[in-house]
Coordinates of C-alpha atoms in Angstrom, one line a residue:
X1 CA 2.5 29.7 -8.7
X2 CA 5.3 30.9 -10.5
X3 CA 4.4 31.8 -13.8
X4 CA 6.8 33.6 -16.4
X5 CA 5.9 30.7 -18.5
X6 CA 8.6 31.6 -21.1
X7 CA 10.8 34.0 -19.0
X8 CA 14.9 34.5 -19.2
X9 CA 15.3 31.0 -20.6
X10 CA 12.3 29.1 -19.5
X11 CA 11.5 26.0 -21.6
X12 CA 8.2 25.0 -22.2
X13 CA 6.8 22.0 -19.8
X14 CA 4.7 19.4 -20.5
X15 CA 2.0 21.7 -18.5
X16 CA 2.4 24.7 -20.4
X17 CA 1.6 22.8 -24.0
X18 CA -1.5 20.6 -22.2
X19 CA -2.7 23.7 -20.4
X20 CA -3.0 25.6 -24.0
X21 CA -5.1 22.8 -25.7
X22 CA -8.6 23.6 -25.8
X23 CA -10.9 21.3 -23.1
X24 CA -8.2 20.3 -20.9
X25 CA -8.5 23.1 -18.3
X26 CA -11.2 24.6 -16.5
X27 CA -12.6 27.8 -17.8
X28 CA -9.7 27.5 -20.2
X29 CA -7.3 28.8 -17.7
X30 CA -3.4 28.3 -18.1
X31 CA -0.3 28.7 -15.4
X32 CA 1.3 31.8 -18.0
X33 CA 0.9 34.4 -15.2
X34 CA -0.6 32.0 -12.1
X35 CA 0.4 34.0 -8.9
X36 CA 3.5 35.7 -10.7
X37 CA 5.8 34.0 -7.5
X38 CA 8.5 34.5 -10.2
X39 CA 8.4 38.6 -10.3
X40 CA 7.2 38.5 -6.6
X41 CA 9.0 36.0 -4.4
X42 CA 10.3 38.6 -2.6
X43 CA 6.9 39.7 -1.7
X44 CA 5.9 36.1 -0.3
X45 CA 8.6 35.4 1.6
X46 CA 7.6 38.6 3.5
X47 CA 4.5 37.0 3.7
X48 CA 5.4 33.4 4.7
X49 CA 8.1 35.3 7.7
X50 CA 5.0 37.6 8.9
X51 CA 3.0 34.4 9.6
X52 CA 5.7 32.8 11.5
X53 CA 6.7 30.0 9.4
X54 CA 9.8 28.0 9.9
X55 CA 9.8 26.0 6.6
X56 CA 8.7 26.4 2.7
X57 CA 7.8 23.8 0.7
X58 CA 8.6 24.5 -3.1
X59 CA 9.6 22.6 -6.0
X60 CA 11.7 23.3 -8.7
X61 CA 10.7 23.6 -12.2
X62 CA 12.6 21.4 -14.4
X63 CA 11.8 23.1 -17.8
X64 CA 13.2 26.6 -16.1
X65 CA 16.7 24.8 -14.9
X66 CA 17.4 22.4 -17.7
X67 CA 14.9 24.0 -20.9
X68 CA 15.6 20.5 -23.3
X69 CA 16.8 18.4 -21.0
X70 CA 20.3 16.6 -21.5
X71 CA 19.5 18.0 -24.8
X72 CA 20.5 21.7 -24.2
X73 CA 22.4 23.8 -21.8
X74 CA 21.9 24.6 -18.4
X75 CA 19.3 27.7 -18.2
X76 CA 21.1 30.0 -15.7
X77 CA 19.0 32.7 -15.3
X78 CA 16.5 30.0 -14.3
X79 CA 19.1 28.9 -11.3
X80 CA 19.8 32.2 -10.0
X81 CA 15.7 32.3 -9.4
X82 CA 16.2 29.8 -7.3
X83 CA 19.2 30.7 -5.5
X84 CA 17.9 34.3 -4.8
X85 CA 14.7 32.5 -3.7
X86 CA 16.7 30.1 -1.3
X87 CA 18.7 32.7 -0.5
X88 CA 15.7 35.4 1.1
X89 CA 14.0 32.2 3.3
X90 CA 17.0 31.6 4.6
X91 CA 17.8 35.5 5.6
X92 CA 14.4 35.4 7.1
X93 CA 15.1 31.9 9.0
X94 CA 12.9 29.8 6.9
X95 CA 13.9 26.6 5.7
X96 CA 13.5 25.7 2.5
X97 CA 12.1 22.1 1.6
X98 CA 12.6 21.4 -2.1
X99 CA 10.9 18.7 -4.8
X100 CA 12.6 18.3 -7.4
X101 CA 9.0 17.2 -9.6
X102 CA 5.7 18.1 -9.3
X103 CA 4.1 16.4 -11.8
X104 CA 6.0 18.8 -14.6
X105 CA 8.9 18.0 -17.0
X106 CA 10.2 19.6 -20.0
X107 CA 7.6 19.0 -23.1
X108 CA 10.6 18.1 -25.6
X109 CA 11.4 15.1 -23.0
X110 CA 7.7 13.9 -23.9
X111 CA 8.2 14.3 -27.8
X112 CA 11.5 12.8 -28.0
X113 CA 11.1 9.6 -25.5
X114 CA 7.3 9.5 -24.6
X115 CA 7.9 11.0 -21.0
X116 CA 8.0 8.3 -18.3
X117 CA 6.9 5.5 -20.4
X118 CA 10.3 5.2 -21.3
X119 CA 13.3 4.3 -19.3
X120 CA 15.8 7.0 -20.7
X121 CA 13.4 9.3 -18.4
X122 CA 15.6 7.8 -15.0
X123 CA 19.2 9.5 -16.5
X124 CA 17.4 12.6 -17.4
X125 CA 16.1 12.9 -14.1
X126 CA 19.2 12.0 -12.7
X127 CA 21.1 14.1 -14.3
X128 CA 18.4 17.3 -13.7
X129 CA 18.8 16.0 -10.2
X130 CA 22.3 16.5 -10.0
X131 CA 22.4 19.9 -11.3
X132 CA 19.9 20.8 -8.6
X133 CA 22.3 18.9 -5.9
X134 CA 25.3 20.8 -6.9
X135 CA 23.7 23.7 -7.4
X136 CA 21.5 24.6 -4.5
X137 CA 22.9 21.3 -2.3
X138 CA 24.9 23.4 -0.1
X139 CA 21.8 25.4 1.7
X140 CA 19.2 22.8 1.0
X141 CA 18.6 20.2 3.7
X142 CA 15.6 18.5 2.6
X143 CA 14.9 17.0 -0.7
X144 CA 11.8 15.1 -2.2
X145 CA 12.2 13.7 -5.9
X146 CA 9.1 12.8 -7.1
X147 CA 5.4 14.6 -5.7
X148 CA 2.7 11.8 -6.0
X149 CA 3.9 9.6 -8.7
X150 CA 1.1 7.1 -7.7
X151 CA -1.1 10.3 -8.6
X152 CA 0.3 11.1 -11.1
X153 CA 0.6 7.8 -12.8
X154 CA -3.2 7.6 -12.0
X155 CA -4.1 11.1 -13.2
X156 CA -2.0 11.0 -16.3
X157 CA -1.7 7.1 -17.6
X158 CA -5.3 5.5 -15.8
X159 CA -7.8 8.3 -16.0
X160 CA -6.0 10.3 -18.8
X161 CA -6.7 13.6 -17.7
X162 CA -2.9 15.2 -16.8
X163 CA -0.2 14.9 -19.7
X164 CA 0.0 12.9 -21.7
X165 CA -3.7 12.2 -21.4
X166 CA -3.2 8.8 -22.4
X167 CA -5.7 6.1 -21.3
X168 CA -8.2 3.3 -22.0
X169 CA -11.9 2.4 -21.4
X170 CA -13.5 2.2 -19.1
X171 CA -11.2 4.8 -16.9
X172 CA -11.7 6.9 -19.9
X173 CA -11.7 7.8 -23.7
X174 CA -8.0 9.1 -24.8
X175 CA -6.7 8.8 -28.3
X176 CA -3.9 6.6 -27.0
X177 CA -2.9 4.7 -24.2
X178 CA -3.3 1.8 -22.2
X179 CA -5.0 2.3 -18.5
X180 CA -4.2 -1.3 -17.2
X181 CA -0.3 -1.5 -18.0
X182 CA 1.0 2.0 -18.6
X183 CA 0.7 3.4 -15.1
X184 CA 2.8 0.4 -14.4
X185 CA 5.8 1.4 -16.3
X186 CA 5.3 4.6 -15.8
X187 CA 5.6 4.1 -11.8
X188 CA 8.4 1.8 -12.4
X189 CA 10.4 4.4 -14.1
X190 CA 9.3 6.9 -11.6
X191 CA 10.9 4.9 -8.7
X192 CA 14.1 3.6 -10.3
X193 CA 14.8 7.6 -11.5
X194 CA 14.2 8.5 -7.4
X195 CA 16.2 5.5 -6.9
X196 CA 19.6 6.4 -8.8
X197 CA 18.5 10.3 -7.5
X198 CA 18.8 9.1 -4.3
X199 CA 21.9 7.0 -4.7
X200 CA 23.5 9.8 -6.5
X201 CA 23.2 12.6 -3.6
X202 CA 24.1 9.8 -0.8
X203 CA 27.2 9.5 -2.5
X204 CA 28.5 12.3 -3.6
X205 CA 26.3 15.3 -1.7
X206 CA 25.0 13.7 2.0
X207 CA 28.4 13.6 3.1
X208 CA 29.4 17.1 2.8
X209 CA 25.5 19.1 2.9
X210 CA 24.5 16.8 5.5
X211 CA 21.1 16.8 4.4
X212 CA 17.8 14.6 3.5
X213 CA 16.2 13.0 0.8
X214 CA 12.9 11.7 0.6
X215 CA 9.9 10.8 -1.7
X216 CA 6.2 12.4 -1.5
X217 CA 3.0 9.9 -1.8
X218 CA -1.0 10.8 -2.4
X219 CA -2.2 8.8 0.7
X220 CA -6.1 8.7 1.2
X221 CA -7.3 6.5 4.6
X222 CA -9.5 3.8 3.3
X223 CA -12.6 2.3 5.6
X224 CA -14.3 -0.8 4.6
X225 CA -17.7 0.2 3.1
X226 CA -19.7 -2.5 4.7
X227 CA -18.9 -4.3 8.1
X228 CA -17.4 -8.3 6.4
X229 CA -14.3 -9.5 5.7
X230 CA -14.3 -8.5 1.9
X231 CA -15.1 -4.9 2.3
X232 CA -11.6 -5.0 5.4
X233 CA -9.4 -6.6 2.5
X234 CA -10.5 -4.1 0.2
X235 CA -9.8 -1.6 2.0
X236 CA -6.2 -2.4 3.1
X237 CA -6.1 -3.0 -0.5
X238 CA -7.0 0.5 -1.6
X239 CA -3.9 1.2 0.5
X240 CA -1.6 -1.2 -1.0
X241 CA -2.1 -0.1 -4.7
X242 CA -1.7 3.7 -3.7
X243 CA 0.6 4.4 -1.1
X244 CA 2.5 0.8 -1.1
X245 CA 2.7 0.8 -4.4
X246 CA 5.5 3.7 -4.0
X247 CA 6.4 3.2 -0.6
X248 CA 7.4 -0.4 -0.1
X249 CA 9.6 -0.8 -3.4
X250 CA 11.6 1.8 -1.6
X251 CA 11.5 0.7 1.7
X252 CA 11.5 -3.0 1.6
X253 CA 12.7 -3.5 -2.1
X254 CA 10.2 -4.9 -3.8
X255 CA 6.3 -3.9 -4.8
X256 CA 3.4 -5.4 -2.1
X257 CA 2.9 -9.3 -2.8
X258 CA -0.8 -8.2 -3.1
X259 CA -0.2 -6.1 -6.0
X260 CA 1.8 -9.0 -7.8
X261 CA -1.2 -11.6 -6.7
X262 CA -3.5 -9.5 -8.9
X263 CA -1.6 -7.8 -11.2
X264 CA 0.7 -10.8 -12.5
X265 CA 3.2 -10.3 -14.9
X266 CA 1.8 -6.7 -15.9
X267 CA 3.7 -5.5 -12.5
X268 CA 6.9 -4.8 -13.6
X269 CA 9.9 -6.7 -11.8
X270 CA 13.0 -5.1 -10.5
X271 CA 16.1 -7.4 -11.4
X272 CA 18.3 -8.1 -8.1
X273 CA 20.9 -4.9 -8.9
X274 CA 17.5 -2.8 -9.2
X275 CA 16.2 -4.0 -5.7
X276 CA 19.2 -3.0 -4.1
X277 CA 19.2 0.1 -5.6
X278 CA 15.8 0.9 -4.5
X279 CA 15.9 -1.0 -1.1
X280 CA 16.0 1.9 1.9
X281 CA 16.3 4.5 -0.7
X282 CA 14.7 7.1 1.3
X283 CA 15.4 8.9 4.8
X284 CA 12.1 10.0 5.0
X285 CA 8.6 10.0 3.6
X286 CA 6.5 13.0 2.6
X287 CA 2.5 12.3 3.2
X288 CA -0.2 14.4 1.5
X289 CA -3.2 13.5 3.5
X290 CA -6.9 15.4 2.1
X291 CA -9.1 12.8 3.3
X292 CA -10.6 9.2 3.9
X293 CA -12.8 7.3 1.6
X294 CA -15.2 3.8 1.7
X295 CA -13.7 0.8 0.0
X296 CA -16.0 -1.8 -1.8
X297 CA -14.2 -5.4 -2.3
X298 CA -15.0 -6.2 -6.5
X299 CA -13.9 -9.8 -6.4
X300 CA -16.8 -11.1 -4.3
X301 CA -19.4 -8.7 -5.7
X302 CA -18.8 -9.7 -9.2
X303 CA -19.6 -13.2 -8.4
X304 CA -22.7 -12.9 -7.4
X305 CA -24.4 -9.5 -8.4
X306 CA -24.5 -8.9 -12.5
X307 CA -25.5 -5.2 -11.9
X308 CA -22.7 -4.9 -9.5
X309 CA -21.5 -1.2 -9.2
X310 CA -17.9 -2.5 -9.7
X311 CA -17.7 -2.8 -13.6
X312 CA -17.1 0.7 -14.3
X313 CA -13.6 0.1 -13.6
X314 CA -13.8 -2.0 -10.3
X315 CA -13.4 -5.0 -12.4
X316 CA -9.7 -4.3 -13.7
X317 CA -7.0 -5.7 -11.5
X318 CA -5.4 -1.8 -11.9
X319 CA -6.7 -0.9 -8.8
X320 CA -6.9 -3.9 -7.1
X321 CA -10.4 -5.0 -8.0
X322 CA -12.4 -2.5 -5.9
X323 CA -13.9 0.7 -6.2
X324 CA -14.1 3.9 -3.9
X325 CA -17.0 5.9 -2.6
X326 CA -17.6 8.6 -0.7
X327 CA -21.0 7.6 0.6
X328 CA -22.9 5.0 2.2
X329 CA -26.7 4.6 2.8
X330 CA -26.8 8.2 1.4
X331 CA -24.5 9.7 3.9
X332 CA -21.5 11.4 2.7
X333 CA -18.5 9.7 4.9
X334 CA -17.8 13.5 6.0
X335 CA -18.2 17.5 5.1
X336 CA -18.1 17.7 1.6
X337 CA -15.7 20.6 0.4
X338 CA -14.8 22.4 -2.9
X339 CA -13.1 19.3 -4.5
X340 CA -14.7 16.4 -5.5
X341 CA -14.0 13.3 -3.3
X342 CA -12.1 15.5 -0.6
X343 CA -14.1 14.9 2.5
X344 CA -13.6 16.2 6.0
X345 CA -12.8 13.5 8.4
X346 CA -10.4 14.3 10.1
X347 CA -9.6 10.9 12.4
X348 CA -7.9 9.9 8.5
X349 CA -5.1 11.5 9.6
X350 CA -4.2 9.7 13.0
X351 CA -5.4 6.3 11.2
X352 CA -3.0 7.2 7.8
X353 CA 0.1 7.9 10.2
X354 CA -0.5 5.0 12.6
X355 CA -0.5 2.6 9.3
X356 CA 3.2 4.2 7.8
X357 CA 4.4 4.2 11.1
X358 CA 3.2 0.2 11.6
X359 CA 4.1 -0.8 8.1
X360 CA 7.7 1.2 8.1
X361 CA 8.8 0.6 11.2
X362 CA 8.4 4.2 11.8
X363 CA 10.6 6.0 9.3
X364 CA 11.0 9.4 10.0
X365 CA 7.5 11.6 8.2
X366 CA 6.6 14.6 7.2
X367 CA 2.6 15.5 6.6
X368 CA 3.9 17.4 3.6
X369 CA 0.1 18.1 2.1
X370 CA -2.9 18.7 4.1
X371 CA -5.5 21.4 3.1
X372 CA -9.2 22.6 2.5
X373 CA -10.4 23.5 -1.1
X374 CA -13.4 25.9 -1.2
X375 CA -14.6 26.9 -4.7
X376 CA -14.9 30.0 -6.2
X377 CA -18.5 31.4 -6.3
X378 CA -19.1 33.3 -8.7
X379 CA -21.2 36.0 -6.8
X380 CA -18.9 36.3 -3.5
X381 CA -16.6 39.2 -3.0
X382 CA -13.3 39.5 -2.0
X383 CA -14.2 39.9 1.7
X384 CA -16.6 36.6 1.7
X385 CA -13.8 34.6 0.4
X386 CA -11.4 35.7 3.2
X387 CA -13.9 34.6 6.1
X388 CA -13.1 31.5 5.9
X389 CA -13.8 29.6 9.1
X390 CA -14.0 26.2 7.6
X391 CA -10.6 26.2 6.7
X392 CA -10.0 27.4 10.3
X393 CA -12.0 24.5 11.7
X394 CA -10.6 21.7 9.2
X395 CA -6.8 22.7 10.5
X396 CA -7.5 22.9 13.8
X397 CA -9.6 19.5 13.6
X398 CA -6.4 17.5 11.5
X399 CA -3.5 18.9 13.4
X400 CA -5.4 17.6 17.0
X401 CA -5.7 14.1 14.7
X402 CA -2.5 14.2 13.6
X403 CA -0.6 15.3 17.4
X404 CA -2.7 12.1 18.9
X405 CA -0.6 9.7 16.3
X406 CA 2.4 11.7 17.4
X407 CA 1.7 10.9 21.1
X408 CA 1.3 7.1 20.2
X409 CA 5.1 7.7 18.8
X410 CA 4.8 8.4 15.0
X411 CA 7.8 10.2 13.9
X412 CA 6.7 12.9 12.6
X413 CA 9.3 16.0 11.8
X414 CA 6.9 18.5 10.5
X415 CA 3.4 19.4 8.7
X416 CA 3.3 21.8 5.8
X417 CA -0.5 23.1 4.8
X418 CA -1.5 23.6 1.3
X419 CA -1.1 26.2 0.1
X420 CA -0.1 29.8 1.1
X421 CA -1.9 31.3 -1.5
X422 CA -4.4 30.3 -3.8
X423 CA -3.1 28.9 -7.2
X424 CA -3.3 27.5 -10.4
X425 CA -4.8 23.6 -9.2
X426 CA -4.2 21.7 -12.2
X427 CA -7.6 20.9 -14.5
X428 CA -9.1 22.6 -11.9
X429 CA -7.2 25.8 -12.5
X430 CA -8.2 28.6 -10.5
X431 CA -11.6 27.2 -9.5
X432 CA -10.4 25.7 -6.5
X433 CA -8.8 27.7 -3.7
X434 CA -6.5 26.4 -0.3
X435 CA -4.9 29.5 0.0
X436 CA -4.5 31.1 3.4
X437 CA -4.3 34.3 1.4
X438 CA -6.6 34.7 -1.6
X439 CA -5.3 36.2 -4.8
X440 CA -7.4 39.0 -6.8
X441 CA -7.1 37.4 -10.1
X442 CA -6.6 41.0 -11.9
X443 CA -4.2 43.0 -9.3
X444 CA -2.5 39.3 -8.1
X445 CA -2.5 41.3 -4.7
X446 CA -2.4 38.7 -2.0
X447 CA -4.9 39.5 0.8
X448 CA -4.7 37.2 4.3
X449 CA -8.1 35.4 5.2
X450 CA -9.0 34.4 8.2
X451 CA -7.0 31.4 8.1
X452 CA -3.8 33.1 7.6
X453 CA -4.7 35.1 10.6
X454 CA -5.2 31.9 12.6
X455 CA -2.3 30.0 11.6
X456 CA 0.1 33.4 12.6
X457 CA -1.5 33.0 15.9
X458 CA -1.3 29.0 16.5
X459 CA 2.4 28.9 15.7
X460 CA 2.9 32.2 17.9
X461 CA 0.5 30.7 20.3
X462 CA -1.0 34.0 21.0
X463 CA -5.3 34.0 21.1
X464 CA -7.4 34.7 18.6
X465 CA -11.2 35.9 19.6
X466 CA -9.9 34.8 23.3
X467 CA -9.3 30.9 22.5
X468 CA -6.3 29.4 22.6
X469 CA -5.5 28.6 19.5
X470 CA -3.2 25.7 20.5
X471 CA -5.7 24.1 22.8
X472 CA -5.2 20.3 22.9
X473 CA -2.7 20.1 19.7
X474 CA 0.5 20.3 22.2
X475 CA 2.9 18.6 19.5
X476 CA 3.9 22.2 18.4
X477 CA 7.2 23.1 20.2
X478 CA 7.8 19.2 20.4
X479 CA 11.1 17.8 18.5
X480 CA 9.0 15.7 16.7
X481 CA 7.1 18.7 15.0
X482 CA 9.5 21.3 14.7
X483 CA 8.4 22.9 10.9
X484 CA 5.1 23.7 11.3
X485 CA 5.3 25.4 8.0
X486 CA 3.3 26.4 4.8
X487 CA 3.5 25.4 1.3

């Protein structure tokens, strides 16, 4: 959202080099200008207080704060942003809930090491981390390192499409890489770097800011595609070598032994100091829920059916030899929406909660994702883009899902939607839109659809077209749920 790619200091990230390299972005579109959040900040915090909102979710852009890395100095035009930023949610009562990496880094770190591959990226982020800490540590409460490293280890190191587009057949055809082994490191540096994060602001910050720190995972909810016993273990599989795969290392100090059963020596292995380290590492976990998917076991079907489905990638031990659809018979498993393999079911939610709270003996949570992509048509105006009623009916239908795992005694602190506005969505660009207010690509005015409307009146439980917009979602003035909040 923030744009001024190059402003007062800014370094460039690895995004701003891969989202100038012709073919890697829809309709060639780059995150220069994005919602200009950086000239207008001011403006959106106006927006976020006049829709009630009692937290923001924001991250922190690496490449603005530290341009080189340990490399070069601290960028400190790039700091006051942020401080001024932290500064106006908290004059309006809003509480800001910071990551300290979403997905971006500063491109030199890439050139000089080869990014996460390597493990000089853990001081790096450490020491970023610490400079965020001391800087901003004294009004911030609530930290999350890492956004989606299991996505973004699939995304960027499996599949090959985020930087550095590395990758392997069959996942895909990159000039470099290796899809079965590198998303391994990769996620092994990733959770060592939260790791020493973590054990860096316990030390030296918790004591006096009194505040949080926590890690964000990509978690789909995963339902066996056909009713047997293979198609059940894949599907708590599909679970294990996504969500586990980040959660349990830090948790319970170690990666699941499913992962290890398949994956063998390619797993990386934490020595005993490393465990430690990582063991109970985070006070909370951040959940970015979009939807559910089938699971097909691979292991059985490629025993006994050559033309098995499962060889276009099921067949690796990567992803835990199984493959995910989104159909069955011909029946999509919900609504379709504007992005591929999001599907509306909204029952995910309840079942995606229920399993953290089962499998983490109920660590505090936050839903710190959940939204609806539509896709820009190319013929609709302004005015059909802001009548969005699905968006309306997909939050409505979650938020009841997610209160019922709530009443069964998840501990859940909050639910953030994404996004506030519409923005620039990766490869996607500015296709996709989750805004609750769309932006006019050529004015960058931000206009409220119907969906900001209806989230101003659910979390001021007033009516909108004479319903009560709270109707049977009664976690919101609960302790549990106290920062219903936006992105």
């Amino acid at each position: 959202i923030e744009g001024a790619f190059l402003e007062d200091g800014k370094g460039l990230s690895n995004w701003d080099v891969f989202s100038h390299t012709k073919g890697r972005i829809n309709n060639g579109d780059t995150g220069d200008i994005a919602d200009d959040h950086y000239h207008r900040f001011q403006e959106d915090v106006e927006l976020m207080h006049s829709i009630g909102l009692n937290s923001y979710r924001f991250s922190i852009s690496w490449s603005r704060v530290l341009p080189r890395g340990r490399f070069g100095k601290v960028n400190f035009a790039g700091v006051m942003f942020y401080n001024e930023l932290i500064d106006s949610l908290l004059l309006k009562g809003i509480t800001p809930f910071v990551t300290l990496n979403h997905h971006d880094h500063p491109h030199e770190l890439e050139e000089k090491y080869g990014g996460w591959l390597n493990p000089i990226m853990q001081e790096e982020f450490s020491y970023f981390a610490q400079i965020c800490f001391s800087s901003f540590g004294d009004r911030v409460k609530y930290w999350t390192t890492i956004n989606e490293p299991n996505m973004f280890a699939e995304m960027a190191y499996v599949r090959g499409v985020y930087p550095p587009a590395r990758c392997s057949p069959p996942f895909g055809n990159c000039s470099a890489g290796n899809s079965d082994t590198e998303p391994l490191v990769a996620m092994h540096n990733m959770l060592l770097a939260h790791a020493k994060a973590a054990k860096l602001y316990r030390e030296h910050f918790q004591p006096r800011h009194g505040g949080l720190i926590g890690i964000v995972v990509h978690s789909f909810m995963y339902k066996p595609l056909r009713n047997n016993d293979f198609d059940r273990d894949a599907a708590n599989r599909a679970v294990l070598f996504t969500a586990a795969w980040v959660f349990d290392p830090l948790v319970h100090g170690d990666y699941p032994p499913e992962m290890r059963k398949y994956l063998l020596d390619a797993l990386p292995r934490f020595t005993s100091d490393e465990r430690k380290l990582i063991k109970d590492s985070i006070d909370f976990m951040g959940i970015n829920h979009y939807g559910t998917l089938y699971a097909k076991d691979c292991i059985y079907s490629s025993c006994v059916c050559s033309n098995s489905s499962c060889i276009a990638g099921g067949d690796h031990p990567i992803h835990g030899y199984l493959i995910t659809l989104a159909e069955k018979d011909g029946v999509s498993i919900g609504e379709p929406t504007g992005m591929s393999r999001f599907f509306v079911v909204p029952n995910g939610m309840e079942e995606i909660v229920d399993y953290m709270k089962k499998r983490y003996h109920n660590k505090p949570m936050f839903v710190t994702e959940n939204g609806y992509a539509s896709l820009n048509p190319t013929t609709a105006q302004a005015d059909e883009l802001q009548h969005d009623t699905k968006r309306v009916e997909f939050h409505k239908s979650y938020l009841a899902s997610l209160a019922r795992a709530i009443r069964k005694g998840a501990d859940v602190r909050g639910y953030f939607i994404w996004s506030l506005m519409d923005n620039f969505e990766w490869t996607s660009g500015y296709e996709l839109k989750f805004g609750l207010y769309y932006v006019d690509r050529t004015t960058l005015d931000r206009v409220p659809k119907l969906s900001a409307k209806w989230y101003t009146d659910f979390l001021t439980n007033n009516n909108l077209n004479g319903e009560e917009t709270g109707k049977s979602i009664s976690f919101k003035y609960s302790t549990q749920a106290n920062h219903l909040s936006n992105k």
